Amino acid sequence: AQTVTQSQPEMSVQEAETVTLSCTYDTSENNYYLFWYKQPPSRQMILVIRQEAYKQQNATENRFSVNFQKAAKSFSLKISDSQLGDTAMYFCAFMSLNAGGTSYGKLTFGQGTILTVHP
Amino acid sequence: SAVISQKPSRDICQRGTSLTIQCQVDSQVTMMFWYRQQPGQSLTLIATANQGSEATYESGFVIDKFPISRPNLTFSTLTVSNMSPEDSSIYLCSVDSSAIRNYGYTFGSGTRLTVV
């Protein structure tokens, strides 16, 4: 079974600065996706960024980028030029692409990191 | 990506009663997932619902407590039965709405359930 660990329960950052959220995972599989989701107080889950395990290049989406270290099973999220609207709970998630396995298509979430952006 | 309408958005229920949560998707999807998010916690998968077959439940969740229906490719319901205060949580449905090789999951807006 896969596990996802987010070791930072809470983080804070000043507006316009950069912050990095950590995530590590444990799996024996070689083919999978990793995601970062954002959940603001509205509780809507919003996909921030995804990373395919077979790609060496780190994914980027505007101000959001990841540092994917497959051998170390690490998947951190960097938010640049932080904005007040970035304040939310952030979840790291793993999805297996092993079609023959029982975890196929299911998301396993980390515990979450509460990020607060201060003006 | 798909758009999901989840109802109700919130409810306060008496213990011992049942609540049915609905998710309607604006496009046909193969797999639908139901998650529970207890207060201040992460999301835990309850079950996977595929059209035309029985739902597959995760460890710790049983059909008698959380019966699921999936009558077609755009709709599913989750019932929380014989509720107790421990069932107070946010319940979310999710679908894989992406094209092949471009995975992404869309979530409903969640149902905040309070059992008193």
mmCIF file of C-alpha atoms in Angstrom:
data_model
loop_
_atom_site.group_PDB
_atom_site.id
_atom_site.type_symbol
_atom_site.label_atom_id
_atom_site.label_comp_id
_atom_site.label_asym_id
_atom_site.label_seq_id
_atom_site.Cartn_x
_atom_site.Cartn_y
_atom_site.Cartn_z
ATOM 1 C CA ALA A 1 0.000 0.000 0.000
ATOM 2 C CA GLN A 2 1.074 3.537 -0.648
ATOM 3 C CA THR A 3 1.614 6.142 2.039
ATOM 4 C CA VAL A 4 1.965 9.890 1.674
ATOM 5 C CA THR A 5 3.529 12.042 4.385
ATOM 6 C CA GLN A 6 3.388 15.790 4.800
ATOM 7 C CA SER A 7 5.541 16.696 7.771
ATOM 8 C CA GLN A 8 4.570 20.373 7.992
ATOM 9 C CA PRO A 9 1.152 20.792 9.650
ATOM 10 C CA GLU A 10 1.282 24.570 9.203
ATOM 11 C CA MET A 11 3.320 27.075 7.219
ATOM 12 C CA SER A 12 3.162 30.817 6.838
ATOM 13 C CA VAL A 13 4.637 33.232 4.329
ATOM 14 C CA GLN A 14 4.567 36.934 3.580
ATOM 15 C CA GLU A 15 2.781 38.100 0.501
ATOM 16 C CA ALA A 16 5.044 38.124 -2.605
ATOM 17 C CA GLU A 17 7.552 35.756 -1.028
ATOM 18 C CA THR A 18 8.281 32.126 -1.887
ATOM 19 C CA VAL A 19 7.332 29.085 0.168
ATOM 20 C CA THR A 20 8.004 25.376 -0.251
ATOM 21 C CA LEU A 21 5.726 22.629 1.022
ATOM 22 C CA SER A 22 7.198 19.176 1.573
ATOM 23 C CA CYS A 23 5.810 15.771 0.683
ATOM 24 C CA THR A 24 7.306 12.296 0.757
ATOM 25 C CA TYR A 25 5.702 9.066 -0.306
ATOM 26 C CA ASP A 26 6.347 5.373 -0.150
ATOM 27 C CA THR A 27 5.524 2.947 -2.932
ATOM 28 C CA SER A 28 6.951 -0.104 -4.616
ATOM 29 C CA GLU A 29 5.395 0.847 -7.934
ATOM 30 C CA ASN A 30 7.138 2.488 -10.846
ATOM 31 C CA ASN A 31 4.200 3.949 -12.733
ATOM 32 C CA TYR A 32 2.163 6.591 -10.931
ATOM 33 C CA TYR A 33 1.023 10.191 -10.739
ATOM 34 C CA LEU A 34 1.547 12.720 -7.985
ATOM 35 C CA PHE A 35 -0.695 15.701 -7.341
ATOM 36 C CA TRP A 36 -0.967 18.785 -5.207
ATOM 37 C CA TYR A 37 -4.476 19.873 -4.305
ATOM 38 C CA LYS A 38 -5.569 23.080 -2.645
ATOM 39 C CA GLN A 39 -8.580 23.268 -0.331
ATOM 40 C CA PRO A 40 -9.584 26.824 0.666
ATOM 41 C CA PRO A 41 -12.154 27.462 3.408
ATOM 42 C CA SER A 42 -14.894 26.905 0.820
ATOM 43 C CA ARG A 43 -13.746 23.224 1.038
ATOM 44 C CA GLN A 44 -13.653 22.884 -2.748
ATOM 45 C CA MET A 45 -10.734 20.663 -3.782
ATOM 46 C CA ILE A 46 -8.751 22.372 -6.531
ATOM 47 C CA LEU A 47 -6.026 20.665 -8.539
ATOM 48 C CA VAL A 48 -2.868 22.772 -8.403
ATOM 49 C CA ILE A 49 -0.351 20.667 -10.301
ATOM 50 C CA ARG A 50 0.341 17.085 -11.403
ATOM 51 C CA GLN A 51 3.528 15.136 -12.090
ATOM 52 C CA GLU A 52 3.895 11.947 -14.059
ATOM 53 C CA ALA A 53 6.450 9.627 -12.505
ATOM 54 C CA TYR A 54 7.953 8.701 -15.859
ATOM 55 C CA LYS A 55 8.813 12.332 -16.615
ATOM 56 C CA GLN A 56 12.113 13.623 -15.309
ATOM 57 C CA GLN A 57 11.203 17.229 -15.967
ATOM 58 C CA ASN A 58 9.545 18.970 -13.038
ATOM 59 C CA ALA A 59 6.009 20.217 -13.665
ATOM 60 C CA THR A 60 5.252 23.937 -13.537
ATOM 61 C CA GLU A 61 1.975 25.860 -13.591
ATOM 62 C CA ASN A 62 2.488 29.618 -13.497
ATOM 63 C CA ARG A 63 3.605 30.436 -9.931
ATOM 64 C CA PHE A 64 3.527 26.793 -8.860
ATOM 65 C CA SER A 65 6.330 24.326 -9.491
ATOM 66 C CA VAL A 66 7.415 21.012 -8.067
ATOM 67 C CA ASN A 67 10.714 19.412 -7.187
ATOM 68 C CA PHE A 68 10.212 15.748 -7.993
ATOM 69 C CA GLN A 69 12.953 13.451 -6.730
ATOM 70 C CA LYS A 70 11.862 9.952 -7.724
ATOM 71 C CA ALA A 71 14.722 8.055 -6.115
ATOM 72 C CA ALA A 72 14.214 9.898 -2.860
ATOM 73 C CA LYS A 73 10.396 9.647 -3.200
ATOM 74 C CA SER A 74 10.056 13.329 -2.571
ATOM 75 C CA PHE A 75 7.580 15.729 -4.178
ATOM 76 C CA SER A 76 7.722 19.293 -2.868
ATOM 77 C CA LEU A 77 5.612 22.239 -4.038
ATOM 78 C CA LYS A 78 7.097 25.698 -4.483
ATOM 79 C CA ILE A 79 4.790 28.686 -4.570
ATOM 80 C CA SER A 80 6.417 31.841 -5.887
ATOM 81 C CA ASP A 81 5.131 35.384 -5.442
ATOM 82 C CA SER A 82 2.645 34.191 -2.808
ATOM 83 C CA GLN A 83 -0.783 35.812 -2.881
ATOM 84 C CA LEU A 84 -3.439 36.172 -0.207
ATOM 85 C CA GLY A 85 -5.662 33.861 -2.240
ATOM 86 C CA ASP A 86 -3.118 31.072 -1.813
ATOM 87 C CA THR A 87 -4.177 30.727 1.823
ATOM 88 C CA ALA A 88 -5.592 27.189 2.065
ATOM 89 C CA MET A 89 -4.950 23.632 3.117
ATOM 90 C CA TYR A 90 -2.632 21.896 0.643
ATOM 91 C CA PHE A 91 -2.731 18.153 0.105
ATOM 92 C CA CYS A 92 -0.172 15.986 -1.622
ATOM 93 C CA ALA A 93 -1.700 12.925 -3.294
ATOM 94 C CA PHE A 94 -0.530 9.729 -4.999
ATOM 95 C CA MET A 95 -2.278 7.708 -7.683
ATOM 96 C CA SER A 96 -1.197 4.310 -8.935
ATOM 97 C CA LEU A 97 -1.296 3.559 -12.636
ATOM 98 C CA ASN A 98 -0.861 -0.159 -12.096
ATOM 99 C CA ALA A 99 -4.001 -1.343 -13.867
ATOM 100 C CA GLY A 100 -3.727 -4.781 -12.330
ATOM 101 C CA GLY A 101 -3.450 -3.502 -8.788
ATOM 102 C CA THR A 102 -6.122 -2.718 -6.232
ATOM 103 C CA SER A 103 -4.982 0.898 -5.949
ATOM 104 C CA TYR A 104 -5.581 1.755 -9.592
ATOM 105 C CA GLY A 105 -7.229 5.131 -10.008
ATOM 106 C CA LYS A 106 -7.501 5.841 -6.299
ATOM 107 C CA LEU A 107 -5.971 8.877 -4.657
ATOM 108 C CA THR A 108 -4.014 8.487 -1.425
ATOM 109 C CA PHE A 109 -3.691 11.803 0.385
ATOM 110 C CA GLY A 110 -1.170 13.166 2.835
ATOM 111 C CA GLN A 111 -2.260 14.779 6.081
ATOM 112 C CA GLY A 112 -2.256 18.265 4.636
ATOM 113 C CA THR A 113 -0.390 21.514 5.294
ATOM 114 C CA ILE A 114 -2.245 24.664 6.286
ATOM 115 C CA LEU A 115 -0.648 27.589 4.446
ATOM 116 C CA THR A 116 -1.332 31.136 5.567
ATOM 117 C CA VAL A 117 -0.216 34.075 3.445
ATOM 118 C CA HIS A 118 0.172 37.285 5.429
ATOM 119 C CA PRO A 119 -0.175 40.747 3.915
ATOM 120 C CA SER B 1 -12.766 18.880 -17.091
ATOM 121 C CA ALA B 2 -16.082 17.592 -15.767
ATOM 122 C CA VAL B 3 -18.380 19.677 -13.596
ATOM 123 C CA ILE B 4 -19.917 17.993 -10.561
ATOM 124 C CA SER B 5 -23.050 19.084 -8.767
ATOM 125 C CA GLN B 6 -23.154 17.685 -5.236
ATOM 126 C CA LYS B 7 -26.203 17.962 -2.995
ATOM 127 C CA PRO B 8 -26.930 18.819 -0.260
ATOM 128 C CA SER B 9 -24.120 21.219 0.568
ATOM 129 C CA ARG B 10 -24.722 20.778 4.270
ATOM 130 C CA ASP B 11 -27.162 19.162 6.651
ATOM 131 C CA ILE B 12 -27.760 18.682 10.346
ATOM 132 C CA CYS B 13 -29.231 15.285 11.151
ATOM 133 C CA GLN B 14 -30.494 13.440 14.179
ATOM 134 C CA ARG B 15 -28.601 10.366 15.292
ATOM 135 C CA GLY B 16 -30.108 7.126 14.069
ATOM 136 C CA THR B 17 -31.367 8.622 10.817
ATOM 137 C CA SER B 18 -29.938 8.353 7.286
ATOM 138 C CA LEU B 19 -28.835 10.919 4.723
ATOM 139 C CA THR B 20 -28.417 10.418 0.989
ATOM 140 C CA ILE B 21 -25.878 12.556 -0.856
ATOM 141 C CA GLN B 22 -26.123 12.968 -4.607
ATOM 142 C CA CYS B 23 -23.479 13.662 -7.233
ATOM 143 C CA GLN B 24 -24.418 14.590 -10.774
ATOM 144 C CA VAL B 25 -21.692 14.908 -13.431
ATOM 145 C CA ASP B 26 -22.113 16.837 -16.669
ATOM 146 C CA SER B 27 -20.368 14.134 -18.720
ATOM 147 C CA GLN B 28 -20.112 10.363 -18.700
ATOM 148 C CA VAL B 29 -17.384 8.987 -16.465
ATOM 149 C CA THR B 30 -16.346 5.440 -15.732
ATOM 150 C CA MET B 31 -15.159 5.706 -12.158
ATOM 151 C CA MET B 32 -16.659 7.736 -9.335
ATOM 152 C CA PHE B 33 -15.128 7.901 -5.902
ATOM 153 C CA TRP B 34 -16.551 8.826 -2.499
ATOM 154 C CA TYR B 35 -14.311 10.331 0.181
ATOM 155 C CA ARG B 36 -14.765 11.279 3.819
ATOM 156 C CA GLN B 37 -12.927 14.179 5.430
ATOM 157 C CA GLN B 38 -13.248 14.250 9.193
ATOM 158 C CA PRO B 39 -12.816 17.631 10.922
ATOM 159 C CA GLY B 40 -9.305 18.971 10.418
ATOM 160 C CA GLN B 41 -8.200 15.750 8.745
ATOM 161 C CA SER B 42 -7.223 14.521 5.315
ATOM 162 C CA LEU B 43 -9.441 12.756 2.800
ATOM 163 C CA THR B 44 -10.053 9.030 3.139
ATOM 164 C CA LEU B 45 -11.515 6.964 0.323
ATOM 165 C CA ILE B 46 -14.768 5.243 1.247
ATOM 166 C CA ALA B 47 -15.496 3.381 -1.973
ATOM 167 C CA THR B 48 -15.193 3.289 -5.740
ATOM 168 C CA ALA B 49 -18.424 3.188 -7.720
ATOM 169 C CA ASN B 50 -18.486 1.825 -11.265
ATOM 170 C CA GLN B 51 -21.661 1.777 -13.301
ATOM 171 C CA GLY B 52 -23.282 -1.626 -13.543
ATOM 172 C CA SER B 53 -21.392 -3.244 -10.702
ATOM 173 C CA GLU B 54 -21.291 -3.248 -6.930
ATOM 174 C CA ALA B 55 -19.214 -0.568 -5.309
ATOM 175 C CA THR B 56 -15.803 -1.553 -3.997
ATOM 176 C CA TYR B 57 -15.298 -0.526 -0.367
ATOM 177 C CA GLU B 58 -12.044 0.326 1.365
ATOM 178 C CA SER B 59 -10.980 -1.244 4.607
ATOM 179 C CA GLY B 60 -13.036 0.072 7.490
ATOM 180 C CA PHE B 61 -16.084 0.937 5.391
ATOM 181 C CA VAL B 62 -19.013 -1.416 4.826
ATOM 182 C CA ILE B 63 -21.974 -1.429 2.483
ATOM 183 C CA ASP B 64 -24.562 -1.595 5.267
ATOM 184 C CA LYS B 65 -23.285 1.682 6.679
ATOM 185 C CA PHE B 66 -22.486 3.459 3.390
ATOM 186 C CA PRO B 67 -24.676 2.025 0.605
ATOM 187 C CA ILE B 68 -23.840 3.439 -2.820
ATOM 188 C CA SER B 69 -25.834 3.512 -6.010
ATOM 189 C CA ARG B 70 -24.487 4.109 -9.517
ATOM 190 C CA PRO B 71 -27.448 3.804 -11.898
ATOM 191 C CA ASN B 72 -25.726 5.405 -14.905
ATOM 192 C CA LEU B 73 -22.488 7.015 -16.065
ATOM 193 C CA THR B 74 -23.357 10.510 -14.793
ATOM 194 C CA PHE B 75 -24.905 9.961 -11.367
ATOM 195 C CA SER B 76 -24.178 8.369 -7.996
ATOM 196 C CA THR B 77 -25.501 8.505 -4.461
ATOM 197 C CA LEU B 78 -23.912 7.773 -1.101
ATOM 198 C CA THR B 79 -26.121 7.086 1.900
ATOM 199 C CA VAL B 80 -24.834 7.476 5.440
ATOM 200 C CA SER B 81 -27.019 5.107 7.465
ATOM 201 C CA ASN B 82 -27.946 4.957 11.137
ATOM 202 C CA MET B 83 -25.857 8.050 11.805
ATOM 203 C CA SER B 84 -23.933 8.791 14.979
ATOM 204 C CA PRO B 85 -21.985 11.931 15.932
ATOM 205 C CA GLU B 86 -18.801 10.175 14.742
ATOM 206 C CA ASP B 87 -20.177 10.404 11.188
ATOM 207 C CA SER B 88 -19.952 14.197 11.308
ATOM 208 C CA SER B 89 -17.621 14.938 8.398
ATOM 209 C CA ILE B 90 -17.370 16.424 4.956
ATOM 210 C CA TYR B 91 -18.262 13.911 2.258
ATOM 211 C CA LEU B 92 -16.931 14.480 -1.262
ATOM 212 C CA CYS B 93 -17.424 12.747 -4.562
ATOM 213 C CA SER B 94 -14.763 12.726 -7.251
ATOM 214 C CA VAL B 95 -14.422 11.652 -10.847
ATOM 215 C CA ASP B 96 -11.591 11.128 -13.252
ATOM 216 C CA SER B 97 -12.530 13.661 -15.880
ATOM 217 C CA SER B 98 -9.363 13.885 -17.873
ATOM 218 C CA ALA B 99 -8.346 12.600 -21.246
ATOM 219 C CA ILE B 100 -6.082 9.651 -21.563
ATOM 220 C CA ARG B 101 -2.554 10.330 -20.346
ATOM 221 C CA ASN B 102 -3.604 13.598 -18.763
ATOM 222 C CA TYR B 103 -4.938 12.460 -15.437
ATOM 223 C CA GLY B 104 -6.781 14.810 -13.190
ATOM 224 C CA TYR B 105 -9.563 14.390 -10.715
ATOM 225 C CA THR B 106 -12.462 16.745 -10.241
ATOM 226 C CA PHE B 107 -14.216 16.988 -6.895
ATOM 227 C CA GLY B 108 -17.698 17.990 -5.927
ATOM 228 C CA SER B 109 -18.078 20.900 -3.547
ATOM 229 C CA GLY B 110 -18.652 18.562 -0.614
ATOM 230 C CA THR B 111 -21.436 17.893 1.853
ATOM 231 C CA ARG B 112 -20.842 19.054 5.406
ATOM 232 C CA LEU B 113 -22.741 16.664 7.667
ATOM 233 C CA THR B 114 -23.336 17.331 11.347
ATOM 234 C CA VAL B 115 -24.974 14.616 13.431
ATOM 235 C CA VAL B 116 -26.550 15.698 16.708
#
